[in-house]
Structure formats: structure tokens, C-alpha cells
Short mmCIF file of C-alpha atoms in Angstrom, two decimals:
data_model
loop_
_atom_site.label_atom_id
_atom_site.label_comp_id
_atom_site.label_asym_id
_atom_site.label_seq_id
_atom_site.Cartn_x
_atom_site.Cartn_y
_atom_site.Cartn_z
CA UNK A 1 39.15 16.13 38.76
CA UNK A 2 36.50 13.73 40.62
CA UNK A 3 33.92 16.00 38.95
CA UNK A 4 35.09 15.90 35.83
CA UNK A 5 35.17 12.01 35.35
CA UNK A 6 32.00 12.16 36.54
CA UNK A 7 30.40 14.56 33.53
CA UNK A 8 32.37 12.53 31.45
CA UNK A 9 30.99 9.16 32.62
CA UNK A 10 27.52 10.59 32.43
CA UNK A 11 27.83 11.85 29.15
CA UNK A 12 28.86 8.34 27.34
CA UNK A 13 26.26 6.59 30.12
CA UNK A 14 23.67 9.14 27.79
CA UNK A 15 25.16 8.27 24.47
CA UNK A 16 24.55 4.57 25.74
CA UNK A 17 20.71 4.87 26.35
CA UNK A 18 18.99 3.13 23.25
CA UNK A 19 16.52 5.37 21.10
CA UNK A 20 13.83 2.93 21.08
CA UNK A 21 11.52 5.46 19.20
CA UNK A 22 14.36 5.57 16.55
CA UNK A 23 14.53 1.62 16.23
CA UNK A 24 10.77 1.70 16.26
CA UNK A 25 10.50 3.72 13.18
CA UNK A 26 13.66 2.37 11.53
CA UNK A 27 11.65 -1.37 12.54
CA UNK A 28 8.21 -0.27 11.01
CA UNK A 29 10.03 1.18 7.79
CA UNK A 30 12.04 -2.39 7.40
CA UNK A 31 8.58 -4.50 7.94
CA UNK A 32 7.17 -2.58 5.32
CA UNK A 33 9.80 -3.60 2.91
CA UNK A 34 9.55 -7.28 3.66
CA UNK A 35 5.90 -7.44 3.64
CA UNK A 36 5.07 -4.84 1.08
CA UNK A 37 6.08 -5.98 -2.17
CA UNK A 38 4.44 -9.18 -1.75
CA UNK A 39 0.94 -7.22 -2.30
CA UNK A 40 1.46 -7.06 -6.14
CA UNK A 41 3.76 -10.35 -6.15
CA UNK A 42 3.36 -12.47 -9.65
CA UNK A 43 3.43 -15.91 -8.10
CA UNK A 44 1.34 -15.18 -5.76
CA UNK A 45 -1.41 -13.66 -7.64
CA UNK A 46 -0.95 -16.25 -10.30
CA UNK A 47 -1.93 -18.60 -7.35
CA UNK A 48 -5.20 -16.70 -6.47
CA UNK A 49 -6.37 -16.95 -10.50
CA UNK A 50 -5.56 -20.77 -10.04
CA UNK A 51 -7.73 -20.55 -6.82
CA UNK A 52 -10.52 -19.32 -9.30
CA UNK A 53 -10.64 -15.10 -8.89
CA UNK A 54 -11.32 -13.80 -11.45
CA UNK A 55 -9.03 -10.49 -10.49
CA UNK A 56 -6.23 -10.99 -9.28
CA UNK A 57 -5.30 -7.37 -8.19
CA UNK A 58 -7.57 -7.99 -5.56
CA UNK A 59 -4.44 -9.99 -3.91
CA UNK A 60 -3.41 -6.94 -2.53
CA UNK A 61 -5.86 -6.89 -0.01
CA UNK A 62 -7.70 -11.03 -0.12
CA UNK A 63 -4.63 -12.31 2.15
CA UNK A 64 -5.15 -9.82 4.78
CA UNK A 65 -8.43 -11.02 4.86
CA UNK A 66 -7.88 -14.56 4.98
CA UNK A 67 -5.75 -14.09 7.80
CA UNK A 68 -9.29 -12.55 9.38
CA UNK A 69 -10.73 -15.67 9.11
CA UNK A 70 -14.67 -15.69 8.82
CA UNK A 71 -15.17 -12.13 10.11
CA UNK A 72 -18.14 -10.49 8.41
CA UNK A 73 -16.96 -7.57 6.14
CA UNK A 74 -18.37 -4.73 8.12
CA UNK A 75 -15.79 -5.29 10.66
CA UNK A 76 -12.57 -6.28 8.35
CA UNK A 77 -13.72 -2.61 6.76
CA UNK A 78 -13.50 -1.06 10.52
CA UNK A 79 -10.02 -3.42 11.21
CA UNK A 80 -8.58 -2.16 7.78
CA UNK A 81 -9.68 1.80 8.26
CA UNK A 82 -8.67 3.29 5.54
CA UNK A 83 -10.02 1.00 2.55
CA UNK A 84 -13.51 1.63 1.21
CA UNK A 85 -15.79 -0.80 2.84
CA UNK A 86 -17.34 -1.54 -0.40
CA UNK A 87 -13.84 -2.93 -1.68
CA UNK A 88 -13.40 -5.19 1.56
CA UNK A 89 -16.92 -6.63 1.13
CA UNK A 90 -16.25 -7.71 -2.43
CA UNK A 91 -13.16 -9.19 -2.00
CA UNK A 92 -14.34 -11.33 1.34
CA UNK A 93 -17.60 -12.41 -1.05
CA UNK A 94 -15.22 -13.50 -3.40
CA UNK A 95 -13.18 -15.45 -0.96
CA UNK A 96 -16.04 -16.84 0.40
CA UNK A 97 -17.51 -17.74 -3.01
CA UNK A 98 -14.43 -19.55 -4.83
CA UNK A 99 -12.27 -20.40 -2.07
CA UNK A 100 -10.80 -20.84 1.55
CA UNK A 101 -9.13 -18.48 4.32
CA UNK A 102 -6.87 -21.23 4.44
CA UNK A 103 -6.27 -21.61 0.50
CA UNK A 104 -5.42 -18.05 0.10
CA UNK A 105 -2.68 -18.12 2.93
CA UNK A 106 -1.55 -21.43 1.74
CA UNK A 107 -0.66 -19.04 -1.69
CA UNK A 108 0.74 -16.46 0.63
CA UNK A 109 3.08 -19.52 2.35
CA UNK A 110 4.30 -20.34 -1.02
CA UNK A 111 4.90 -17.08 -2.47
CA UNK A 112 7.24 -15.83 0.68
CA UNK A 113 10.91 -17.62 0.64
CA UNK A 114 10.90 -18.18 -3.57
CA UNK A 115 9.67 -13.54 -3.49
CA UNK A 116 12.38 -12.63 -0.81
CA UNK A 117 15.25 -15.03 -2.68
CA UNK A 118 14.62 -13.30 -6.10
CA UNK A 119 14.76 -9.98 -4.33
CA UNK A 120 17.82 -10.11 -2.11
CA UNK A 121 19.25 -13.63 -2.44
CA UNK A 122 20.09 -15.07 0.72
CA UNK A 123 17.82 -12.78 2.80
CA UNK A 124 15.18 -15.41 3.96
CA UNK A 125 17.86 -17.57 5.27
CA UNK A 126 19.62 -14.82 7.21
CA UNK A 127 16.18 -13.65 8.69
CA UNK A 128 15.43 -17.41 10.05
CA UNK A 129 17.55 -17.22 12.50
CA UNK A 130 15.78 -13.97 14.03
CA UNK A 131 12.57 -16.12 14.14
CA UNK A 132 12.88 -16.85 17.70
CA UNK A 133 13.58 -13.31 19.00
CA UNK A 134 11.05 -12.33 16.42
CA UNK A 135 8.60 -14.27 18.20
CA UNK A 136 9.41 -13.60 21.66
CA UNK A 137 8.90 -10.18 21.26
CA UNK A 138 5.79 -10.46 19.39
CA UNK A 139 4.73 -13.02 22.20
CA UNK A 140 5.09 -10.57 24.65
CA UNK A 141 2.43 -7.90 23.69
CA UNK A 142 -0.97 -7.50 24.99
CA UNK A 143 -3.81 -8.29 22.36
CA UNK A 144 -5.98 -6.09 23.27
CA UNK A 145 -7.26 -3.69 20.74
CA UNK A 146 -5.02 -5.00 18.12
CA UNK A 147 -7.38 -7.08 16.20
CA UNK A 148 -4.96 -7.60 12.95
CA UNK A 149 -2.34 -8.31 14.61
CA UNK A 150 -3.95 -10.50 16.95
CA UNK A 151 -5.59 -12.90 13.93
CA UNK A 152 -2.25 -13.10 12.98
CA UNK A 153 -0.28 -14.01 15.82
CA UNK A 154 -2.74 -16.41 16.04
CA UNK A 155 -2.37 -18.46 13.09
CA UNK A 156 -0.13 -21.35 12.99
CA UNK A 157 3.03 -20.75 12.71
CA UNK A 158 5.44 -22.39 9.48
CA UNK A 159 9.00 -23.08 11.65
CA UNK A 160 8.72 -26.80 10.36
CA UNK A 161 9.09 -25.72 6.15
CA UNK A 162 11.15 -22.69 6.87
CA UNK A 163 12.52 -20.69 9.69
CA UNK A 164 12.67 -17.69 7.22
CA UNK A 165 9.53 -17.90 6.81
CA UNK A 166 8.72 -18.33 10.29
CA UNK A 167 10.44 -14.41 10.92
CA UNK A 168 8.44 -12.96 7.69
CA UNK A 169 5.66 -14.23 9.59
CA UNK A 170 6.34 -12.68 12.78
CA UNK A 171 7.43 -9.68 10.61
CA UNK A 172 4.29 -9.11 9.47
CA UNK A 173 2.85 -9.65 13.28
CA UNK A 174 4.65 -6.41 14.28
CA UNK A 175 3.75 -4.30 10.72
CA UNK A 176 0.52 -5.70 11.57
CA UNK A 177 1.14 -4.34 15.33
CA UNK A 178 1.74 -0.79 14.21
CA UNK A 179 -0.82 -0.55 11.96
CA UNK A 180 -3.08 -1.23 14.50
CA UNK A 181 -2.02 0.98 17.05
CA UNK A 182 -2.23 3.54 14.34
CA UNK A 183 -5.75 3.19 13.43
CA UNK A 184 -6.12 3.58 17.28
CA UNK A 185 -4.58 6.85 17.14
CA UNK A 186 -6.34 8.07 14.28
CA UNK A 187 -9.47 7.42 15.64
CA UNK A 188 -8.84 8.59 18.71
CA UNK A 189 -8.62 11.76 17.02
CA UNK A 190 -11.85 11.46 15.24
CA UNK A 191 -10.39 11.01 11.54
CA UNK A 192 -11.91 8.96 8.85
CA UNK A 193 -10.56 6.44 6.49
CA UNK A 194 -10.50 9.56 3.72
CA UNK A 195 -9.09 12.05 5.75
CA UNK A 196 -6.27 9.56 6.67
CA UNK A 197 -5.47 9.47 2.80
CA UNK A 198 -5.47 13.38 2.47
CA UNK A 199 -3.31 13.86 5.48
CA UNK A 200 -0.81 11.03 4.48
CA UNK A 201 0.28 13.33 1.93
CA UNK A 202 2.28 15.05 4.39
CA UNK A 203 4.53 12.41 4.35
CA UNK A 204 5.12 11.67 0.71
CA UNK A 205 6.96 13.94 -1.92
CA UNK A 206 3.63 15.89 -3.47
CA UNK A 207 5.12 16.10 -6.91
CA UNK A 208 6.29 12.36 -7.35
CA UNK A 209 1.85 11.65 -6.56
CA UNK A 210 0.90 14.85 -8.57
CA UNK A 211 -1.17 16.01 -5.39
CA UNK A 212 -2.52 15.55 -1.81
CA UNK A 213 -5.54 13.39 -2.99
CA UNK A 214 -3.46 10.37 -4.98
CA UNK A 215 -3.56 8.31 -1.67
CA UNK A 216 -7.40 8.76 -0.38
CA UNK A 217 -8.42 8.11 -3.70
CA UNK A 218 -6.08 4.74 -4.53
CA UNK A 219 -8.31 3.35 -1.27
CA UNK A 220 -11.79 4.05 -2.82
CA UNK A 221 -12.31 7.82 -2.69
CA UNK A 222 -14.50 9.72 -5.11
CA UNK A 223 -14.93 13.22 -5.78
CA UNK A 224 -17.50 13.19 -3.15
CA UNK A 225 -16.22 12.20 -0.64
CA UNK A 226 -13.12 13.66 -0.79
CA UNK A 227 -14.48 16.64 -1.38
CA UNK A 228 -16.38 16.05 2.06
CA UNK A 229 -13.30 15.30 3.71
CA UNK A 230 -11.32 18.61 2.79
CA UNK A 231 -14.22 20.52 4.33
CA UNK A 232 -14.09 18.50 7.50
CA UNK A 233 -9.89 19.05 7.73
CA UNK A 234 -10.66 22.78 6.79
CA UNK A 235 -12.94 23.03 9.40
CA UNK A 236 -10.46 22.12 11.97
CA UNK A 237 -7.90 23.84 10.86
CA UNK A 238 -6.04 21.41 9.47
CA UNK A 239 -6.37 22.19 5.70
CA UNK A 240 -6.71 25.63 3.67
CA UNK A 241 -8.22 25.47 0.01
CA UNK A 242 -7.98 21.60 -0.74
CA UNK A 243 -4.46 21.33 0.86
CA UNK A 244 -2.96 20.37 3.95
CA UNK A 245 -2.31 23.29 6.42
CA UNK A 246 0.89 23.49 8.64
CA UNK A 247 -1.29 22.27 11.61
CA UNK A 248 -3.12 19.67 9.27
CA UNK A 249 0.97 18.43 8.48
CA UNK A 250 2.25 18.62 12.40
CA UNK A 251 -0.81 16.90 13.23
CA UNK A 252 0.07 14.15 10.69
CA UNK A 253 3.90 13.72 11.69
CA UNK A 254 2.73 13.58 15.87
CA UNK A 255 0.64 10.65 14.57
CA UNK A 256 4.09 9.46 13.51
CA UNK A 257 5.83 9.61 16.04
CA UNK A 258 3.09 8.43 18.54
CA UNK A 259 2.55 5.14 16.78
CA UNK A 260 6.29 4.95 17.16
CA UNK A 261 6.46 5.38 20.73
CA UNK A 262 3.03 2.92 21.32
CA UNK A 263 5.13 0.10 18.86
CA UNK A 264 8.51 0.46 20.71
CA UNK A 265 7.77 -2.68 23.28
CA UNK A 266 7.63 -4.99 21.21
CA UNK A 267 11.25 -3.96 19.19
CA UNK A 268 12.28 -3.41 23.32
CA UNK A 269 11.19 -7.22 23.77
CA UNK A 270 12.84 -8.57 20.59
CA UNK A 271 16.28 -7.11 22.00
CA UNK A 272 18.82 -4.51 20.79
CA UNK A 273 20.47 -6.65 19.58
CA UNK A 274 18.37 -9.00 17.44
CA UNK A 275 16.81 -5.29 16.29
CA UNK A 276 19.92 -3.93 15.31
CA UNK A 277 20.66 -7.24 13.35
CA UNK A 278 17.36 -7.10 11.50
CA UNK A 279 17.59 -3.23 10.63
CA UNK A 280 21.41 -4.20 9.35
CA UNK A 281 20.08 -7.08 7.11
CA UNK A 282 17.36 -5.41 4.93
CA UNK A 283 18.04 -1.26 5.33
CA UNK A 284 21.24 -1.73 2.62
CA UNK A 285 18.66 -3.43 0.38
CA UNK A 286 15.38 -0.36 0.74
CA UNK A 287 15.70 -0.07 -3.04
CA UNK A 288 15.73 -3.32 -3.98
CA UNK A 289 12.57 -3.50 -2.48
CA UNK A 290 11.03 -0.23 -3.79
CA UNK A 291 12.61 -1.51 -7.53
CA UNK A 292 9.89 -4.34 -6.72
CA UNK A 293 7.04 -3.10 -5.75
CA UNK A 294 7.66 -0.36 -9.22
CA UNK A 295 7.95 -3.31 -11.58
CA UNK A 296 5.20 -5.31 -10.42
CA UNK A 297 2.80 -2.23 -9.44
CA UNK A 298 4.07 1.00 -10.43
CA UNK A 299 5.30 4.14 -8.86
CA UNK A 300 3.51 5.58 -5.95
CA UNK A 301 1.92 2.62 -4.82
CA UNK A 302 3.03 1.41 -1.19
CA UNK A 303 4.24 5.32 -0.04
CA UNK A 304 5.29 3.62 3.27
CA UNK A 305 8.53 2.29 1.57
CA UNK A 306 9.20 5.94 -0.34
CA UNK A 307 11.15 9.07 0.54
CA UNK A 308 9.80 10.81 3.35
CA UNK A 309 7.11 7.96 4.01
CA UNK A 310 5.86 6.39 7.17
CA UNK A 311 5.50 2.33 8.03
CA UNK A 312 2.02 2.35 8.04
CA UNK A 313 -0.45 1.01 5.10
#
């Protein structure tokens, strides 16, 4: 009898024990939806023409940059990874040439509450009062390394205007977070920015992109050079005839579940229970947010927020 209540108690002491690699990716799926649509958002790009670009698509990346501050584009190409260099040094020219770091965030500020409202209308609100566990758990992780999310953390932070914007902010901290401890992975394992297009495709539903090359080539990769990079990934193993190879695919998904495991302290210093509150606020609403990113950009773009995607740019 004693026995038995003891199995018993350790089984539901097992079904207690959080899955913080679980939350993690649930976490880095949900800051992708907040911060992603906001890439190809209309007010905010009509704010960058008004700032003087003369392309505004380039928003998708110019805030990013901003938040960089001065850094010369050599190394916002080497904090950004997977983006052609040659893209990141136009677009920090042009900020330099017609503008401010601070004018182009002062766009992003605006664009935030008025993009989230129109989305899922009473979101922001609900998400201000995570702001301080937000922050507390984006306090509590080490800088080092993490150069995007760093420049971030470091700017000033907006609780005075709007405590839902505060938490978007901090949001984008942690997205920010991941993505750098991502890059970290990836080139830990020696891969380039366009091999880390052509092996996202393991994540993504081939026949919604029309093949395994739609991603390396939406962030500046030719014929050449992806041509290059499927004889690199074929000479590893990792890809068989310009496709990905089972190895090439497990590879991918360990890289997945890695950068879950390296983001998990900073969900584990938010709390379970803020988490679980932010997960239950914006999962019900994933489509809204893939709806918006369709209208304003298309499908395929953003393949973090899709079926089968990951959280990372």
C-alpha cells in the first residue's frame, strides 16, 4: 500500500515538472507573431517614405538597424547572418543619408499599439500588464554574445506612453534573444548565411515555397551562390542532388531544439505563470497574425509564423 502511494505521488510529482523546452518554443513561435507582421506594416512604412526613403520595403530590415545604432555595416551583416551583406550596407547608407537611428524607431514606437489594436483588438492592453515580468526575465540574462538583443535591451524603454508597448518591446528583446543564440549555433557548426536558407526548408511545407531555395534566395541569394552552397551541404552529407538529405533535415530540427533549450532561462525567469499567460493571450489569435503578414506581404514571407516553421528570422 505504502509503495503504491508512493508511485502514484511520483508519477503526478513528474506530470508537475514544467517543459521549459516546450514553453521555449511555444514562446519563440508567439514573439514571432507579435513582432513579425510589423516588418511589412503600412503605417509604418508610410512613416519611413515621410522620413525621406525612397523604398520603403526596405522597412523590413532599417528598424533592426536603427536599433544597432551607429555600427558600421560589416558587422550588422555578421549580427543579422543570414541577409546579404550588400542589402544591410544599403539600407544603413540610407539611414545614415536621410535620417536618424532614433527617427526610424520613433516610426517603429508609433506603428506598435495602433498595428496590434487593428489586429487583435484589445491585445496591447492585455500584454501591458506582462511588461514587468517581461522585463525581469529579460533583465536577468547575460549579454554576452547576444549583440541584437543586447542593443535592444539597451534602448530606452516606452512604460511612460504605453505599458503595451513596453511588453512588445521586451517581446522583441527575447525574439531578439533567440535569434541570437541561433546564429551562435549555426556558426558553431560552420554554416553560412546561404546554407541557413537551404536548410530552413526543412521546416517549411516545400510545396506552399515551390522548393528548398525560396528562403536563401528571399535574403540575397543568386544562382551562384546557391549553387555553391548545395555543393558545400552535399559535401557533408547533408544534401543529395540540390535537396536536403535526411541528415541535412535532422541536422536542421537539432538546431531547433538547441536554440530552444539555450532560450529557456529567460521564459524560466519571466515565470510559469506570466509564460503561460502570454502563450494563452496571442496562440488563439496565430492566424490573425499570419492573415497579416499575407495581406501586407504575401504568402511565404515570415516562414517562422507558418505550418511546420521555427521562431527564428
Amino acid at each position: 500500500m505504502a509503495f503504491g502511494r508512493t508511485l502514484r505521488r511520483r508519477r503526478a510529482q513528474r506530470r508537475l515538472v514544467t517543459d521549459w523546452n516546450d514553453l521555449s518554443a511555444r514562446g519563440g513561435r508567439v514573439g514571432h507573431d507579435l513582432v513579425g507582421w510589423v516588418m511589412w506594416d503600412e503605417r509604418a512604412k508610410a512613416g519611413l517614405g515621410e522620413l525621406g526613403f525612397p523604398n520603403t520595403g526596405v522597412w523590413i530590415v532599417a528598424w533592426r538597424l536603427a536599433g544597432l545604432g551607429n555600427t558600421p555595416h560589416p558587422v550588422a551583416a555578421a549580427m543579422t547572418y543570414s541577409i546579404h551583406p550588400g542589402f544591410i550596407e544599403a539600407i544603413r547608407g540610407t539611414i545614415d543619408a536621410v535620417t536618424t537611428n532614433d527617427a526610424v524607431l520613433a516610426v517603429l514606437d508609433g506603428a506598435i499599439v495602433p498595428g496590434l489594436e487593428s489586429i487583435v483588438p484589445g491585445l496591447a492592453a492585455d500584454l501591458g500588464d506582462l511588461a514587468d515580468d517581461l522585463w525581469a526575465g529579460v533583465d536577468a540574462m547575460f549579454h554576452g554574445m547576444r549583440p541584437f538583443f543586447s542593443a535592444f535591451r539597451a534602448r530606452p524603454r516606452p512604460a511612460d506612453r504605453h505599458p503595451g508597448l513596453s511588453a512588445w518591446h521586451a517581446i522583441n528583446c527575447i525574439r531578439e534573444l533567440r535569434g541570437d543564440n541561433h546564429w551562435a549555433l549555426l556558426a558553431s557548426e560552420g554554416i553560412d548565411d546561404v546554407e541557413a536558407g537551404l536548410l530552413h526548408s526543412a521546416m517549411v511545407d516545400v510545396d506552399e515555397y515551390g522548393s528548398e531555395e525560396w528562403i536563401a534566395r528571399s535574403r540575397g541569394g543568386d544562382d551562384q551562390s546557391v549553387a555553391a552552397a548545395w555543393s558545400r551541404l552535399e559535401a557533408r552529407g547533408l544534401a543529395n542532388d540540390g535537396r536536403l538529405s535526411d541528415a541535412g533535415r535532422a541536422l536542421r530540427l537539432d538546431l531547433e531544439q538547441r536554440t530552444d533549450e539555450l532560450t529557456a532561462p529567460v521564459w524560466q525567469a519571466i515565470g510559469e505563470t506570466a509564460t503561460v499567460k502570454l502563450l494563452d493571450l496571442v496562440e488563439p489569435h496565430q492566424d490573425a497574425f499570419v492573415q497579416r503578414i499575407d495581406e501586407t506581404a504575401g504568402p511565404r514571407w515570415m516562414p517562422a509564423v507558418r505550418p511546420g516553421g521555427s521562431a527564428v528570422v
